[in-house]
Amino acid sequence: MDEQVLRSLIKWPNVPDCFGWLDLDRRGQWRMIDEFSQQNKLPGQVIQHTALNEFISRNYASDQLGRFFFQNGPQRVFISLVATPWIVRIIPSEQGQQLITQCQTQMKPSAALSDENGSIYILGSIKQAIYQDLKTQQFEVEEHASIALLHDHDLDQFSELAQLREEACSFGGSWNWHGEQLPLDPIYSEELAKRFGFVKQPKP
């Protein structure tokens, strides 16, 4: 998290939180939800400004209730999640394929899930900022177990890594990641938030 943001939190600790103005969509894009979009239940405008996207990503965090937000100076802008708190892409590198989040951080996978719509979710650890203390405005950055939706452009690539069980009426299987076979299990999408402890639509 930016040093100037942390300083502003200490200087102005009681700025009201903001709700309903920022979304994270299924492709890892931040969307600004203005009054017109809110009133008409529209997805909002994708934020195209590179510096603003990077600023949001650097100051993306969660609280102990599982609500995710962007710390905009002294103001906390809570984020509505269309799917999950993280969206990952499969990105090639000199060390082989990596899972990279919308905040350009690396995810270390441990398993995957597939829902009734064919979406793939990756389970693993991500280094993130977690808000700890209201009085001191303290954050801790640590490896945290979380869940990420795999970007739909990478589903074909994932299918090449996966092996499904052959038994009749059976779902799931495994997938290969850097030579290791990791589990692939079914889940209903409506179970995700409760099971993995995140809030899709934060409220005051």
PDB file of C-alpha atoms in Angstrom, residues 16-150:
ATOM      1  CA  PRO A  16     -16.853   8.298   5.482  1.00  0.00           C
ATOM      2  CA  ASP A  17     -16.605   5.066   3.518  1.00  0.00           C
ATOM      3  CA  CYS A  18     -17.923   4.865  -0.043  1.00  0.00           C
ATOM      4  CA  PHE A  19     -20.184   2.045  -1.269  1.00  0.00           C
ATOM      5  CA  GLY A  20     -21.619   1.093  -4.657  1.00  0.00           C
ATOM      6  CA  TRP A  21     -19.327   3.132  -6.903  1.00  0.00           C
ATOM      7  CA  LEU A  22     -16.678   0.613  -7.938  1.00  0.00           C
ATOM      8  CA  ASP A  23     -16.978  -2.934  -9.327  1.00  0.00           C
ATOM      9  CA  LEU A  24     -14.488  -5.676 -10.180  1.00  0.00           C
ATOM     10  CA  ASP A  25     -15.847  -7.528 -13.207  1.00  0.00           C
ATOM     11  CA  ARG A  26     -15.249 -11.094 -14.415  1.00  0.00           C
ATOM     12  CA  ARG A  27     -12.289 -10.039 -16.550  1.00  0.00           C
ATOM     13  CA  GLY A  28     -10.417  -8.218 -13.796  1.00  0.00           C
ATOM     14  CA  GLN A  29     -11.460  -4.750 -14.923  1.00  0.00           C
ATOM     15  CA  TRP A  30     -12.324  -1.986 -12.471  1.00  0.00           C
ATOM     16  CA  ARG A  31     -15.655  -0.358 -13.385  1.00  0.00           C
ATOM     17  CA  MET A  32     -16.850   3.035 -12.182  1.00  0.00           C
ATOM     18  CA  ILE A  33     -20.554   2.880 -11.325  1.00  0.00           C
ATOM     19  CA  ASP A  34     -21.942   6.415 -11.595  1.00  0.00           C
ATOM     20  CA  GLU A  35     -25.436   7.477 -10.513  1.00  0.00           C
ATOM     21  CA  PHE A  36     -26.972   6.697 -13.912  1.00  0.00           C
ATOM     22  CA  SER A  37     -25.467   3.183 -13.896  1.00  0.00           C
ATOM     23  CA  GLN A  38     -26.652   2.596 -10.327  1.00  0.00           C
ATOM     24  CA  GLN A  39     -30.198   3.742 -11.063  1.00  0.00           C
ATOM     25  CA  ASN A  40     -30.453   1.631 -14.222  1.00  0.00           C
ATOM     26  CA  LYS A  41     -28.473  -1.366 -12.898  1.00  0.00           C
ATOM     27  CA  LEU A  42     -25.841  -1.068 -15.643  1.00  0.00           C
ATOM     28  CA  PRO A  43     -22.323  -2.532 -15.387  1.00  0.00           C
ATOM     29  CA  GLY A  44     -20.656   0.881 -15.456  1.00  0.00           C
ATOM     30  CA  GLN A  45     -17.683   2.249 -17.348  1.00  0.00           C
ATOM     31  CA  VAL A  46     -14.387   0.346 -17.494  1.00  0.00           C
ATOM     32  CA  ILE A  47     -11.577   2.486 -16.045  1.00  0.00           C
ATOM     33  CA  GLN A  48      -9.065   2.902 -18.870  1.00  0.00           C
ATOM     34  CA  HIS A  49      -6.624   5.312 -17.197  1.00  0.00           C
ATOM     35  CA  THR A  50      -3.418   3.312 -16.664  1.00  0.00           C
ATOM     36  CA  ALA A  51      -2.138   5.261 -13.656  1.00  0.00           C
ATOM     37  CA  LEU A  52      -5.522   5.048 -11.904  1.00  0.00           C
ATOM     38  CA  ASN A  53      -5.743   1.293 -12.521  1.00  0.00           C
ATOM     39  CA  GLU A  54      -2.274   0.852 -11.046  1.00  0.00           C
ATOM     40  CA  PHE A  55      -3.142   3.044  -8.053  1.00  0.00           C
ATOM     41  CA  ILE A  56      -6.273   0.996  -7.311  1.00  0.00           C
ATOM     42  CA  SER A  57      -4.322  -2.249  -7.628  1.00  0.00           C
ATOM     43  CA  ARG A  58      -1.549  -1.103  -5.279  1.00  0.00           C
ATOM     44  CA  ASN A  59      -4.072  -0.055  -2.638  1.00  0.00           C
ATOM     45  CA  TYR A  60      -6.466  -3.011  -2.900  1.00  0.00           C
ATOM     46  CA  ALA A  61      -7.100  -4.670   0.467  1.00  0.00           C
ATOM     47  CA  SER A  62      -9.696  -6.447   2.584  1.00  0.00           C
ATOM     48  CA  ASP A  63     -11.032  -6.109   6.098  1.00  0.00           C
ATOM     49  CA  GLN A  64     -11.684  -8.832   8.652  1.00  0.00           C
ATOM     50  CA  LEU A  65     -15.309  -9.160   7.489  1.00  0.00           C
ATOM     51  CA  GLY A  66     -14.197 -10.242   4.014  1.00  0.00           C
ATOM     52  CA  ARG A  67     -15.104  -6.925   2.368  1.00  0.00           C
ATOM     53  CA  PHE A  68     -12.668  -5.787  -0.309  1.00  0.00           C
ATOM     54  CA  PHE A  69     -11.918  -2.135  -0.924  1.00  0.00           C
ATOM     55  CA  PHE A  70      -9.613   0.388  -2.558  1.00  0.00           C
ATOM     56  CA  GLN A  71      -7.976   2.774  -0.084  1.00  0.00           C
ATOM     57  CA  ASN A  72      -8.232   6.125  -1.889  1.00  0.00           C
ATOM     58  CA  GLY A  73      -6.190   8.339   0.397  1.00  0.00           C
ATOM     59  CA  PRO A  74      -8.181   8.623   3.645  1.00  0.00           C
ATOM     60  CA  GLN A  75     -11.368   7.264   2.036  1.00  0.00           C
ATOM     61  CA  ARG A  76     -12.209   3.596   1.753  1.00  0.00           C
ATOM     62  CA  VAL A  77     -14.024   2.719  -1.494  1.00  0.00           C
ATOM     63  CA  PHE A  78     -15.665  -0.682  -1.067  1.00  0.00           C
ATOM     64  CA  ILE A  79     -15.779  -2.832  -4.184  1.00  0.00           C
ATOM     65  CA  SER A  80     -18.680  -4.903  -5.472  1.00  0.00           C
ATOM     66  CA  LEU A  81     -17.430  -8.244  -6.778  1.00  0.00           C
ATOM     67  CA  VAL A  82     -19.148  -9.644  -9.847  1.00  0.00           C
ATOM     68  CA  ALA A  83     -17.441 -13.002  -9.221  1.00  0.00           C
ATOM     69  CA  THR A  84     -14.526 -13.277  -6.757  1.00  0.00           C
ATOM     70  CA  PRO A  85     -12.000 -10.899  -5.119  1.00  0.00           C
ATOM     71  CA  TRP A  86      -9.331 -11.943  -7.595  1.00  0.00           C
ATOM     72  CA  ILE A  87      -9.246 -12.619 -11.326  1.00  0.00           C
ATOM     73  CA  VAL A  88      -6.230 -14.522 -12.680  1.00  0.00           C
ATOM     74  CA  ARG A  89      -4.628 -15.030 -16.067  1.00  0.00           C
ATOM     75  CA  ILE A  90      -2.221 -17.780 -17.107  1.00  0.00           C
ATOM     76  CA  ILE A  91       0.888 -15.833 -18.144  1.00  0.00           C
ATOM     77  CA  PRO A  92       4.073 -17.346 -19.639  1.00  0.00           C
ATOM     78  CA  SER A  93       7.411 -16.440 -18.083  1.00  0.00           C
ATOM     79  CA  GLU A  94      11.031 -17.611 -18.072  1.00  0.00           C
ATOM     80  CA  GLN A  95      10.134 -19.813 -15.077  1.00  0.00           C
ATOM     81  CA  GLY A  96       7.170 -21.345 -16.907  1.00  0.00           C
ATOM     82  CA  GLN A  97       3.489 -20.445 -16.655  1.00  0.00           C
ATOM     83  CA  GLN A  98       2.370 -18.202 -13.809  1.00  0.00           C
ATOM     84  CA  LEU A  99      -1.019 -17.219 -12.426  1.00  0.00           C
ATOM     85  CA  ILE A 100      -1.144 -13.413 -12.280  1.00  0.00           C
ATOM     86  CA  THR A 101      -3.986 -11.467 -10.639  1.00  0.00           C
ATOM     87  CA  GLN A 102      -5.634  -8.233 -11.787  1.00  0.00           C
ATOM     88  CA  CYS A 103      -3.273  -6.476  -9.340  1.00  0.00           C
ATOM     89  CA  GLN A 104      -0.220  -7.992 -11.094  1.00  0.00           C
ATOM     90  CA  THR A 105       0.611 -10.206  -8.112  1.00  0.00           C
ATOM     91  CA  GLN A 106       1.357 -13.907  -8.359  1.00  0.00           C
ATOM     92  CA  MET A 107      -0.970 -16.623  -7.077  1.00  0.00           C
ATOM     93  CA  LYS A 108       0.445 -19.939  -5.879  1.00  0.00           C
ATOM     94  CA  PRO A 109      -2.243 -22.539  -6.679  1.00  0.00           C
ATOM     95  CA  SER A 110      -3.236 -25.504  -4.541  1.00  0.00           C
ATOM     96  CA  ALA A 111      -6.478 -26.663  -6.222  1.00  0.00           C
ATOM     97  CA  ALA A 112      -9.230 -25.658  -8.640  1.00  0.00           C
ATOM     98  CA  LEU A 113     -13.013 -25.736  -8.758  1.00  0.00           C
ATOM     99  CA  SER A 114     -15.490 -25.861 -11.639  1.00  0.00           C
ATOM    100  CA  ASP A 115     -19.045 -24.530 -11.346  1.00  0.00           C
ATOM    101  CA  GLU A 116     -22.327 -25.289 -13.109  1.00  0.00           C
ATOM    102  CA  ASN A 117     -21.530 -22.711 -15.820  1.00  0.00           C
ATOM    103  CA  GLY A 118     -18.112 -24.117 -16.678  1.00  0.00           C
ATOM    104  CA  SER A 119     -16.219 -21.348 -14.893  1.00  0.00           C
ATOM    105  CA  ILE A 120     -12.905 -22.318 -13.291  1.00  0.00           C
ATOM    106  CA  TYR A 121     -11.807 -21.002  -9.905  1.00  0.00           C
ATOM    107  CA  ILE A 122      -8.255 -21.319  -8.645  1.00  0.00           C
ATOM    108  CA  LEU A 123      -7.540 -21.825  -4.939  1.00  0.00           C
ATOM    109  CA  GLY A 124      -4.208 -20.736  -3.556  1.00  0.00           C
ATOM    110  CA  SER A 125      -2.206 -18.099  -1.730  1.00  0.00           C
ATOM    111  CA  ILE A 126      -1.879 -14.450  -2.722  1.00  0.00           C
ATOM    112  CA  LYS A 127       0.142 -11.730  -1.016  1.00  0.00           C
ATOM    113  CA  GLN A 128      -2.376  -9.063  -0.005  1.00  0.00           C
ATOM    114  CA  ALA A 129      -2.966  -6.248   2.480  1.00  0.00           C
ATOM    115  CA  ILE A 130      -5.409  -7.065   5.284  1.00  0.00           C
ATOM    116  CA  TYR A 131      -6.810  -4.260   7.426  1.00  0.00           C
ATOM    117  CA  GLN A 132      -6.239  -4.997  11.112  1.00  0.00           C
ATOM    118  CA  ASP A 133      -6.828  -2.090  13.474  1.00  0.00           C
ATOM    119  CA  LEU A 134      -9.363   0.756  13.290  1.00  0.00           C
ATOM    120  CA  LYS A 135      -7.559   2.998  15.807  1.00  0.00           C
ATOM    121  CA  THR A 136      -4.037   2.727  14.420  1.00  0.00           C
ATOM    122  CA  GLN A 137      -5.130   2.266  10.770  1.00  0.00           C
ATOM    123  CA  GLN A 138      -2.743  -0.679  10.593  1.00  0.00           C
ATOM    124  CA  PHE A 139      -2.471  -3.066   7.651  1.00  0.00           C
ATOM    125  CA  GLU A 140      -0.592  -6.330   7.444  1.00  0.00           C
ATOM    126  CA  VAL A 141       0.672  -7.636   4.108  1.00  0.00           C
ATOM    127  CA  GLU A 142       0.842 -11.419   4.130  1.00  0.00           C
ATOM    128  CA  GLU A 143       0.326 -14.550   2.079  1.00  0.00           C
ATOM    129  CA  HIS A 144      -3.366 -15.259   2.375  1.00  0.00           C
ATOM    130  CA  ALA A 145      -5.435 -18.215   1.154  1.00  0.00           C
ATOM    131  CA  SER A 146      -8.018 -17.014  -1.322  1.00  0.00           C
ATOM    132  CA  ILE A 147      -9.962 -17.847  -4.470  1.00  0.00           C
ATOM    133  CA  ALA A 148      -9.698 -16.373  -7.950  1.00  0.00           C
ATOM    134  CA  LEU A 149     -11.821 -16.712 -11.064  1.00  0.00           C
ATOM    135  CA  LEU A 150      -9.810 -17.791 -14.089  1.00  0.00           C
TER     136      LEU A 150
END
